[in-house]
Short mmCIF file of C-alpha atoms and ligand atoms in Angstrom, two decimals:
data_model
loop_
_atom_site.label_atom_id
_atom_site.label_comp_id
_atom_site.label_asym_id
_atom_site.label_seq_id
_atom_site.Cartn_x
_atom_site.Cartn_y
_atom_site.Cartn_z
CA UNK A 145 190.29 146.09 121.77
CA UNK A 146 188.18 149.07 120.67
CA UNK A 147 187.25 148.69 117.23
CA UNK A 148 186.73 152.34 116.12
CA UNK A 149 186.33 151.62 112.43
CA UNK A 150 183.53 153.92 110.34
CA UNK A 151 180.83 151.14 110.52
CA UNK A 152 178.78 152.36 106.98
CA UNK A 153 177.23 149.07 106.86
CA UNK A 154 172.99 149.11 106.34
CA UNK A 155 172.69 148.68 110.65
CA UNK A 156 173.80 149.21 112.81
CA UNK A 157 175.05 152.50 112.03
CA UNK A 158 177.45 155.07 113.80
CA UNK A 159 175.94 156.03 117.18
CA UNK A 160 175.90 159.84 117.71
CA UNK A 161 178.05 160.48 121.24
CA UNK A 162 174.89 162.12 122.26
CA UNK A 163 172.79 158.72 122.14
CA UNK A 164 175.68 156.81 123.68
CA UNK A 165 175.56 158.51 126.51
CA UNK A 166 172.19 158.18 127.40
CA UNK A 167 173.27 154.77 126.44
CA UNK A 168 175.56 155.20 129.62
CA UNK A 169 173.54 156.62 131.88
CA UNK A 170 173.13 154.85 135.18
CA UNK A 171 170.44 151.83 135.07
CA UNK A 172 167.91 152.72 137.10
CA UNK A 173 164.49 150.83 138.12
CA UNK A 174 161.93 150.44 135.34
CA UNK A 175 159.74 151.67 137.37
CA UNK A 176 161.78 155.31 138.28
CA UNK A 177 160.50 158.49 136.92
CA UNK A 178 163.17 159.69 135.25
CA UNK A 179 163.04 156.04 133.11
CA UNK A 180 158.62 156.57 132.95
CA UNK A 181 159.72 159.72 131.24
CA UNK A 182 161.64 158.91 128.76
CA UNK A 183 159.89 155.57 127.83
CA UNK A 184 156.87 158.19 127.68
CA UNK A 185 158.60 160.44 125.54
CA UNK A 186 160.15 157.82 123.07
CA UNK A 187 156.48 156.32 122.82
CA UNK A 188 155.45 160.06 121.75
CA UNK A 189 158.44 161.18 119.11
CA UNK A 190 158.05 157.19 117.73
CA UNK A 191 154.61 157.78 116.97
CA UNK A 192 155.25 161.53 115.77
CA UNK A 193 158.14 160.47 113.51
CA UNK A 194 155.29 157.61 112.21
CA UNK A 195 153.47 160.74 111.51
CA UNK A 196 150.61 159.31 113.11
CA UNK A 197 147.66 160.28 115.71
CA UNK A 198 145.92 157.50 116.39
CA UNK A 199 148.56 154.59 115.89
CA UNK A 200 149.20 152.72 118.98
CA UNK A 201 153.46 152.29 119.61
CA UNK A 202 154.84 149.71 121.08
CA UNK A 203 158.55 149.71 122.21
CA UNK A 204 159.56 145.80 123.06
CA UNK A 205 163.31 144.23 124.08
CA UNK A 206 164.02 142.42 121.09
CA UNK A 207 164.85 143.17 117.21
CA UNK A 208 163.11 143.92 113.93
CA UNK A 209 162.69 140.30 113.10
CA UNK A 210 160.86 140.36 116.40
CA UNK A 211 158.84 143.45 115.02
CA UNK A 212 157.96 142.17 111.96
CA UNK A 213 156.87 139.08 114.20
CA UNK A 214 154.64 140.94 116.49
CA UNK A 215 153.38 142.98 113.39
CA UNK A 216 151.65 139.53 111.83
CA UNK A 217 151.05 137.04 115.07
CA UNK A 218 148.77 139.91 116.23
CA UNK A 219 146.48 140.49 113.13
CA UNK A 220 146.63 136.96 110.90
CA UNK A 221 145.68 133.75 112.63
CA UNK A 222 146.97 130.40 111.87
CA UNK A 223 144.87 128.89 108.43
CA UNK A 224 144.66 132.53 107.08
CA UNK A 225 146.23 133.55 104.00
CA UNK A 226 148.48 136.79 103.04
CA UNK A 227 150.12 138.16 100.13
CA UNK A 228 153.92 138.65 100.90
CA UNK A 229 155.17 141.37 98.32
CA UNK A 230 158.84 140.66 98.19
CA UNK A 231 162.14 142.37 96.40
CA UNK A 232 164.56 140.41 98.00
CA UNK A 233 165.71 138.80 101.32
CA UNK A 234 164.02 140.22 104.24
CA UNK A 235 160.65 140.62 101.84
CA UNK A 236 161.04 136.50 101.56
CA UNK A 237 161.46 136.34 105.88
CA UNK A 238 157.66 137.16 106.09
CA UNK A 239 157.03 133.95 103.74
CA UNK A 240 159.26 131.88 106.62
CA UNK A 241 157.48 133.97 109.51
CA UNK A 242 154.28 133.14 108.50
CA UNK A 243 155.22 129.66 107.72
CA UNK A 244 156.21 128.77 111.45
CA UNK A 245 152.76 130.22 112.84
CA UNK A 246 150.91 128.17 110.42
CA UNK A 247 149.90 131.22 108.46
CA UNK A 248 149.43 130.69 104.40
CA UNK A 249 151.79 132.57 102.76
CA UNK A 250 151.49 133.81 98.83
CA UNK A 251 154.73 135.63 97.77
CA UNK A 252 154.30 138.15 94.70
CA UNK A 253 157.96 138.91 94.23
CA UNK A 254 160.22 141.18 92.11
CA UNK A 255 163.15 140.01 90.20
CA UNK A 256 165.95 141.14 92.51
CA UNK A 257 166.95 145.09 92.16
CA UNK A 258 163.48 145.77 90.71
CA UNK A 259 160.55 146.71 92.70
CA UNK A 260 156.71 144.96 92.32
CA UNK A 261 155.12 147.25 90.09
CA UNK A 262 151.69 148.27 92.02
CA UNK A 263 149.46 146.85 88.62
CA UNK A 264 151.10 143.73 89.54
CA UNK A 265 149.66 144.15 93.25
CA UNK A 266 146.50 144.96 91.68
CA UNK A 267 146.43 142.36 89.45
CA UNK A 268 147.03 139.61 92.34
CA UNK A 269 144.84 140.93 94.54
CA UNK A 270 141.92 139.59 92.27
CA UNK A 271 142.96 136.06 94.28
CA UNK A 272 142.02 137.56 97.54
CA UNK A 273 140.93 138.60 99.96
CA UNK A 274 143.42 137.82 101.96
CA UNK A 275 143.84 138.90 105.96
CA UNK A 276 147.03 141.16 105.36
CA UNK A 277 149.77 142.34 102.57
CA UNK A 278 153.12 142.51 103.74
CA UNK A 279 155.40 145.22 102.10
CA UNK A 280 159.11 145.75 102.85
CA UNK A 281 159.85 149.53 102.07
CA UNK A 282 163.59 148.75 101.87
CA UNK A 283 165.07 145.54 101.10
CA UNK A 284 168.37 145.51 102.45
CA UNK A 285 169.65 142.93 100.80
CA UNK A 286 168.26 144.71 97.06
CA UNK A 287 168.88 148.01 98.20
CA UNK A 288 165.69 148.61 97.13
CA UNK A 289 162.79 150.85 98.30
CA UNK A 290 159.19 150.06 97.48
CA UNK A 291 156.58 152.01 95.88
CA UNK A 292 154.29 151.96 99.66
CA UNK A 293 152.34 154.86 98.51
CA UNK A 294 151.11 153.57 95.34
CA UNK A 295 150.87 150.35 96.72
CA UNK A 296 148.74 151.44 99.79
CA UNK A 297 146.09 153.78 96.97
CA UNK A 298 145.93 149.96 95.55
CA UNK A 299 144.96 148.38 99.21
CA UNK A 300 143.03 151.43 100.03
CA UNK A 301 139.19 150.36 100.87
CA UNK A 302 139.93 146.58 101.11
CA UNK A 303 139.98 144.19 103.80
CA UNK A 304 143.61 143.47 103.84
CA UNK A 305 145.35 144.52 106.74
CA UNK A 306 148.46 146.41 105.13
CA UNK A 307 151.71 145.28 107.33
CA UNK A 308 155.11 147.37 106.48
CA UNK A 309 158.85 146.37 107.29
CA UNK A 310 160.24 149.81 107.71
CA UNK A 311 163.54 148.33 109.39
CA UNK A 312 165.79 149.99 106.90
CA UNK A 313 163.38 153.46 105.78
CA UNK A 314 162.55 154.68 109.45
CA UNK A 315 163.97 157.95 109.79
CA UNK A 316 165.39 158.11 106.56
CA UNK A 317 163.10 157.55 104.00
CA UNK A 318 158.64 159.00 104.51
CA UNK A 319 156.75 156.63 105.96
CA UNK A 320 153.16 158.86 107.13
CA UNK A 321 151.63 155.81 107.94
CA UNK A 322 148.08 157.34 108.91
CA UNK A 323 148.06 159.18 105.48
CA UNK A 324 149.01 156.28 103.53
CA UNK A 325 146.57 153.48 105.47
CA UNK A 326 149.36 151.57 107.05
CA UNK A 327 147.79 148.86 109.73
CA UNK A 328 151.47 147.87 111.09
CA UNK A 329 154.63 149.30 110.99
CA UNK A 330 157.33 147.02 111.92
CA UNK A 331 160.73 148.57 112.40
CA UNK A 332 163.90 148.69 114.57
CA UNK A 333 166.51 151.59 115.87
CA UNK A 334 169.69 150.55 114.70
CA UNK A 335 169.41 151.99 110.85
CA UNK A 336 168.16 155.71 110.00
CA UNK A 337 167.02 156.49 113.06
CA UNK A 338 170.28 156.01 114.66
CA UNK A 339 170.15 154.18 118.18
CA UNK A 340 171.71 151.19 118.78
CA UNK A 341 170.15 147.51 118.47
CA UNK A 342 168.32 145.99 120.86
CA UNK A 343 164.42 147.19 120.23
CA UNK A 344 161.70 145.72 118.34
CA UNK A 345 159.48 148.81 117.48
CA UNK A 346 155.71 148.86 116.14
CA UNK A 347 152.92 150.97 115.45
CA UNK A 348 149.43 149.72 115.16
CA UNK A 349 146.68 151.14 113.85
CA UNK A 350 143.37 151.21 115.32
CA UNK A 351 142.03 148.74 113.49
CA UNK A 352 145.52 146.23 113.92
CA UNK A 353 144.56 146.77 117.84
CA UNK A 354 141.03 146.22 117.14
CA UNK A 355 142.16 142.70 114.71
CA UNK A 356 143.70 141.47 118.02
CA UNK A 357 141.17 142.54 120.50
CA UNK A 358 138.64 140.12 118.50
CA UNK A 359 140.78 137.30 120.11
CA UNK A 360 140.87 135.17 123.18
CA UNK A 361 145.13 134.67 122.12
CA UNK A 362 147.29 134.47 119.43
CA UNK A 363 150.15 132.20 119.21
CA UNK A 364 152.72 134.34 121.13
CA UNK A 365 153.23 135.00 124.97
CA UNK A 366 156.51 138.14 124.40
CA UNK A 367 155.08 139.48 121.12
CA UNK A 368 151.53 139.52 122.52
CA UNK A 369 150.75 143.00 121.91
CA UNK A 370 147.87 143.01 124.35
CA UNK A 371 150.03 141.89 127.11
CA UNK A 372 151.65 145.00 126.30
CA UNK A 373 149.50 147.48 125.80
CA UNK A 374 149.20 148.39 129.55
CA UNK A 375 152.75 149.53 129.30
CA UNK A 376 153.06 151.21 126.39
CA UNK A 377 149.46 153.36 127.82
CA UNK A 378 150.90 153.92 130.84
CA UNK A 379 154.55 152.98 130.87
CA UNK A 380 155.14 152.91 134.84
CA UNK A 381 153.88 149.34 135.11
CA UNK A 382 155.90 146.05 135.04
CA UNK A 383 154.90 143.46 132.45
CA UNK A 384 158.46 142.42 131.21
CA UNK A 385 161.09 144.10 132.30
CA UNK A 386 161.84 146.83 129.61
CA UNK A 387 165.69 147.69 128.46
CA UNK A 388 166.19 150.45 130.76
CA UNK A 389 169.50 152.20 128.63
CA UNK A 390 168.08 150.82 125.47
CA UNK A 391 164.96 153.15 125.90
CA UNK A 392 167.08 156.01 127.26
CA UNK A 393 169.00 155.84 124.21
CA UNK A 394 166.28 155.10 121.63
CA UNK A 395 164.14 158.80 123.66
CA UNK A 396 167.58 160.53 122.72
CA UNK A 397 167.89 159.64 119.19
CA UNK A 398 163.97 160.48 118.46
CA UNK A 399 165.19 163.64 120.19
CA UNK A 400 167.83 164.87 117.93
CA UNK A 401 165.17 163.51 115.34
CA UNK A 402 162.87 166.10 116.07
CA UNK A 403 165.47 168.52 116.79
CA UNK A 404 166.31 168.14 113.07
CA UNK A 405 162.72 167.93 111.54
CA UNK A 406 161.49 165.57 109.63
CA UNK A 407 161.27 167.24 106.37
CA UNK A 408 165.21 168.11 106.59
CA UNK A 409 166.26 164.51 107.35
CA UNK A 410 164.82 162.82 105.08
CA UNK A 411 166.59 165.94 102.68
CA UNK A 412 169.59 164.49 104.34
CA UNK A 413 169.62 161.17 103.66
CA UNK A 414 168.37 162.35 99.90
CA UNK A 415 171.45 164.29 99.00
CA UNK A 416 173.82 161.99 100.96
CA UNK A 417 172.26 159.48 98.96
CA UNK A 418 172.68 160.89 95.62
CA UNK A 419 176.39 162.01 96.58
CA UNK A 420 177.38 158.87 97.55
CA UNK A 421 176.07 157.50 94.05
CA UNK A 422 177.77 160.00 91.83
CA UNK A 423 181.16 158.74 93.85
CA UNK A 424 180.28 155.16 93.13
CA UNK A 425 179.69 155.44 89.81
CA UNK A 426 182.85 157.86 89.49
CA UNK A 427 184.86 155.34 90.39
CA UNK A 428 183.56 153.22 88.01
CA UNK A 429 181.35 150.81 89.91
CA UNK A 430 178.26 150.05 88.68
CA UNK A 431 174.80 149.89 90.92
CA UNK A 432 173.17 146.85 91.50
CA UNK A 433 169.47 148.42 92.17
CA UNK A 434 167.16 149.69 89.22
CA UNK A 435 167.31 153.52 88.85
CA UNK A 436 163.22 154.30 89.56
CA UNK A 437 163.75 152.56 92.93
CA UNK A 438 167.19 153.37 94.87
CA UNK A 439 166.74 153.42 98.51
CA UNK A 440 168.01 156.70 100.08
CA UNK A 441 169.13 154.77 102.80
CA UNK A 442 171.68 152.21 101.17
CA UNK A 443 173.57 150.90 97.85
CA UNK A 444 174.70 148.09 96.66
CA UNK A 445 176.94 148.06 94.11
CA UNK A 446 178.66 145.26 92.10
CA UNK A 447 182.35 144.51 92.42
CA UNK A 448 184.33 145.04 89.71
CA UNK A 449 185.89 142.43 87.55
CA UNK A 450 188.75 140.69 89.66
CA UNK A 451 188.10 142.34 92.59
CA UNK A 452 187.18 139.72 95.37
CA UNK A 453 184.45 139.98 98.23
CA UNK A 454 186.44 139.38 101.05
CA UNK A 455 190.13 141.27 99.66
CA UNK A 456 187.59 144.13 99.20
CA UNK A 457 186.12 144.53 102.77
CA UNK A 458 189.22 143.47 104.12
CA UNK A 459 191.00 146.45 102.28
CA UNK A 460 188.72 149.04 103.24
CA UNK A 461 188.38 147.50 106.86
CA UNK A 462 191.89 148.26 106.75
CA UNK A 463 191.26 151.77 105.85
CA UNK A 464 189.30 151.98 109.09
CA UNK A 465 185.89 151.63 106.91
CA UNK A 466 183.12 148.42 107.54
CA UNK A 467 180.99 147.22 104.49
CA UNK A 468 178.80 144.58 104.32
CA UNK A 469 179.04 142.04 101.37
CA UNK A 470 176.39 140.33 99.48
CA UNK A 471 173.04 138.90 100.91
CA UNK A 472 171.79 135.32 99.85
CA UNK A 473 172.64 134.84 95.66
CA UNK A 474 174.54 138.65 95.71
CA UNK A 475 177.10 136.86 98.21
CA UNK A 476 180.63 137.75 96.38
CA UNK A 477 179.00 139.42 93.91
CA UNK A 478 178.15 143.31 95.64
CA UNK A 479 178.91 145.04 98.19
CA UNK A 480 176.42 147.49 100.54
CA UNK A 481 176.68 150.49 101.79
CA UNK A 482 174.53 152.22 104.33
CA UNK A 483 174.20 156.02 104.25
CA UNK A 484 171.63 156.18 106.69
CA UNK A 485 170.74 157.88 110.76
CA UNK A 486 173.58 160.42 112.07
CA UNK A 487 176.36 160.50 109.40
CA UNK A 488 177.56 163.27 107.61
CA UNK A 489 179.22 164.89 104.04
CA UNK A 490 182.21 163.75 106.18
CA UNK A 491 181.31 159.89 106.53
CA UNK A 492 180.49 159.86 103.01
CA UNK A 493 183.89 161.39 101.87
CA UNK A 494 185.85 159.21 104.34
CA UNK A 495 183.99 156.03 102.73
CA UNK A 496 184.63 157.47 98.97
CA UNK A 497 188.14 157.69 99.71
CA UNK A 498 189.02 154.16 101.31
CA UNK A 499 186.82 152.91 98.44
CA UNK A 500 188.81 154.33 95.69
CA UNK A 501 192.05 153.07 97.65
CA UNK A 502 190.90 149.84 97.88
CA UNK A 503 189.84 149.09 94.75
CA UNK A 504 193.64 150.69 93.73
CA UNK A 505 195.04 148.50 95.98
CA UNK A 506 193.60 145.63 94.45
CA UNK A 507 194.28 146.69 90.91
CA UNK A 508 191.35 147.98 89.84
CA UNK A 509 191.46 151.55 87.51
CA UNK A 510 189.85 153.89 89.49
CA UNK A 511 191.56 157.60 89.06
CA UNK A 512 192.60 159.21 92.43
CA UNK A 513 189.99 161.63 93.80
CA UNK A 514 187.73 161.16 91.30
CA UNK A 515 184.63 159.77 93.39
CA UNK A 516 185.03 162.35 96.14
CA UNK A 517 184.87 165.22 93.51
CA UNK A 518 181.81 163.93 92.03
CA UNK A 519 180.31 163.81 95.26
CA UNK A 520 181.58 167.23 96.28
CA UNK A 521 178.66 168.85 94.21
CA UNK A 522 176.07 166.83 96.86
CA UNK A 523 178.40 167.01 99.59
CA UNK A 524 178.60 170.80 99.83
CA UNK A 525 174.94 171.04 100.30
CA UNK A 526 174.29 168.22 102.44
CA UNK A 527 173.44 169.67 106.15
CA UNK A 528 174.06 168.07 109.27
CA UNK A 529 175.70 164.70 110.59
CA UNK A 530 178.05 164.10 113.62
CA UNK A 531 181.18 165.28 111.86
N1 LIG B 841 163.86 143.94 107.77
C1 LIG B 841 164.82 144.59 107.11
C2 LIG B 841 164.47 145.36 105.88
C3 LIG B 841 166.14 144.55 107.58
O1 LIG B 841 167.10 145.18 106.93
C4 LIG B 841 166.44 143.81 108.75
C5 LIG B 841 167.84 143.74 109.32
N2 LIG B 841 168.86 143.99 108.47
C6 LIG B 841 165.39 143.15 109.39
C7 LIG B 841 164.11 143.24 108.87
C8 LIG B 841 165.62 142.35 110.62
O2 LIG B 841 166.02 143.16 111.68
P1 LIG B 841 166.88 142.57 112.88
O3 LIG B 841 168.19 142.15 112.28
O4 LIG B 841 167.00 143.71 113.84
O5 LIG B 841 166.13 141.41 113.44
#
């Protein structure tokens, strides 16, 4: 069975027919120009859309647990210590990460829906140094986008490596990583920028690169990014074979990103964001996230009194919509929403309306039409998207 529901969970998100059918496109040797080229020219729009000159991309089979991986084996050695800044679940996974490579994790962490306030980052710092500061610019589970700019005027001129889990800001949120002094991005297709799964995608700065370099080996084989480099130079070489229609794919969607500009998409995601709000909170649904610190990307809202998790998703699921529920102790308690890579004023309205019917269904007082016209305002300026 085809399931061709609206899938407006935080990632994967719609794929844009244009990307699937690069997805399609015969598999051809790793090894065959026309694959060289576009591994060449998804290197080159991954490190434009980083906004970077000098960072170093790598594009690796895998996922953005397996970024975030590569982006600390490769700069913090067993018996070192870093400062984790976390606001919620995937800020924690670094703790864990670091944990299984023997690496001494501190967490400074946010009360959930709040971000670390960058005094607070100053503040801690006074127990360093440390070898590197992880940030997560949005928590997916919080909905929650970090301060990285302020934070990174607070790292700048210290030794700390600064790591950042742009998983769920990438192509929807600004991340200049040279102007801002980030050592690592860590990040993956499947969310703003639009591709499917399947990649694990990092850019190192020159001094990550040159971290690494100072080593004989680091506990890793796959994520060694040395092993790597070769290919991601000079990408007709074999080191492990790379996902041929993966990288076709991932070379479209950084196409249509630079068809689209930076500046206007992350516009896009802005308004969508702000539409899709106003609907939420027409309908009567309260956010879960703190107002200085909404992601553009995704919300998370609570569920209403009586309405159940599962009856919820299940409802809108019916209305041809996919949500995600809850991470970790929000389980049954919100629901997520991703507004994030190639959607539209029209995803946004179809997701309004199967919310308001859904919450009707279940008996909760929501009056008809009333998110989608206080979206409308948004909608109507809100450019692009694939309908
Ligand atoms: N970081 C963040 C912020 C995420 O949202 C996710 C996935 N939802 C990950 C890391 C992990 O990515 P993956 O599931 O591709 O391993």
């Amino acid at each position: 069975m085809i399931d061709e529901s609206l899938t407006m969970i935080p990632g994967p998100t719609p794929v844009h027919p244009r990307i699937l059918g690069a997805l399609a496109r015969p598999t051809v040797s790793h090894l065959a120009p026309a694959f060289v080229e576009a591994f060449r020219a998804a290197l080159a729009d991954f490190r434009w859309l980083c906004q970077s000159r000098e960072g170093q991309p790598f594009i690796v089979a895998g996922g953005g647990t397996l970024a975030m991986e590569m982006g600390l084996v490769n700069v913090v050695r067993p018996g070192e210590r870093i400062l984790v800044v976390s606001q919620g679940y995937f800020g924690d996974r670094y703790a864990e990460l670091a944990a299984a490579f023997g690496i001494r994790a501190e967490v400074l962490r946010s009360e959930w829906g709040h971000a670390v306030a960058p005094d607070a980052l100053a503040a801690r710092l006074a127990a360093g140094p440390y070898a590197a500061v992880t940030v997560t610019h949005v928590d997916t589970s919080t909905g929650t986008a970090a301060p990285v700019a302020s934070y990174c005027e607070v790292l700048r001129g210290r030794p700390e490596l600064v790591i950042l889990d742009g998983v769920c800001a990438t192509g929807g949120i600004d991340e200049p990583c040279d102007a801002w002094g980030v050592d690592v991005l860590a990040t993956a297709p499947q969310k703003a920028i639009g591709a499917p799964p399947g990649l694990a995608l990092c850019l190192f700065s020159p001094r990550a690169v040159d971290r690494r370099r100072g080593w004989t080996s680091v506990p890793a084989y796959y994520a060694d990014v040395l092993r790597w480099l070769p290919i991601m130079t000079d990408p007709g070489r074999y080191y492990s074979t790379p996902c041929v229609n993966e990288i076709f794919a991932l070379a479209e969607a950084l196409r249509m990103v630079r068809a689209e500009g930076i500046g206007a998409r992350l516009a896009r995601h802005a308004r969508l964001a702000s539409a899709f709000r106003a609907g939420l909170e027409a309908a009567g649904l309260a956010l879960f996230t703190a107002p200085d610190c909404r992601a553009d990307t995704l919300s998370v809202a609570l569920l209403p009194a009586g309405v159940e998790d599962a009856a919820f998703r299940s409802a809108m699921a019916a209305r041809g919509v996919s949500v995600a529920g809850g991470l970790g102790p929000l389980a049954g308690k919100v629901f997520r929403v991703g507004h994030m890579g190639n959607i539209g004023p029209a995803e946004v309205a179809a997701t309004l309306t199967a919310l308001e019917e859904s919450l009707a269904s279940l008996g909760a007082r929501v009056a008809p039409g009333s998110a989608l016209a206080a979206a409308a305002r948004h909608l109507a300026t809100a450019p692009g998207g694939s309908a």
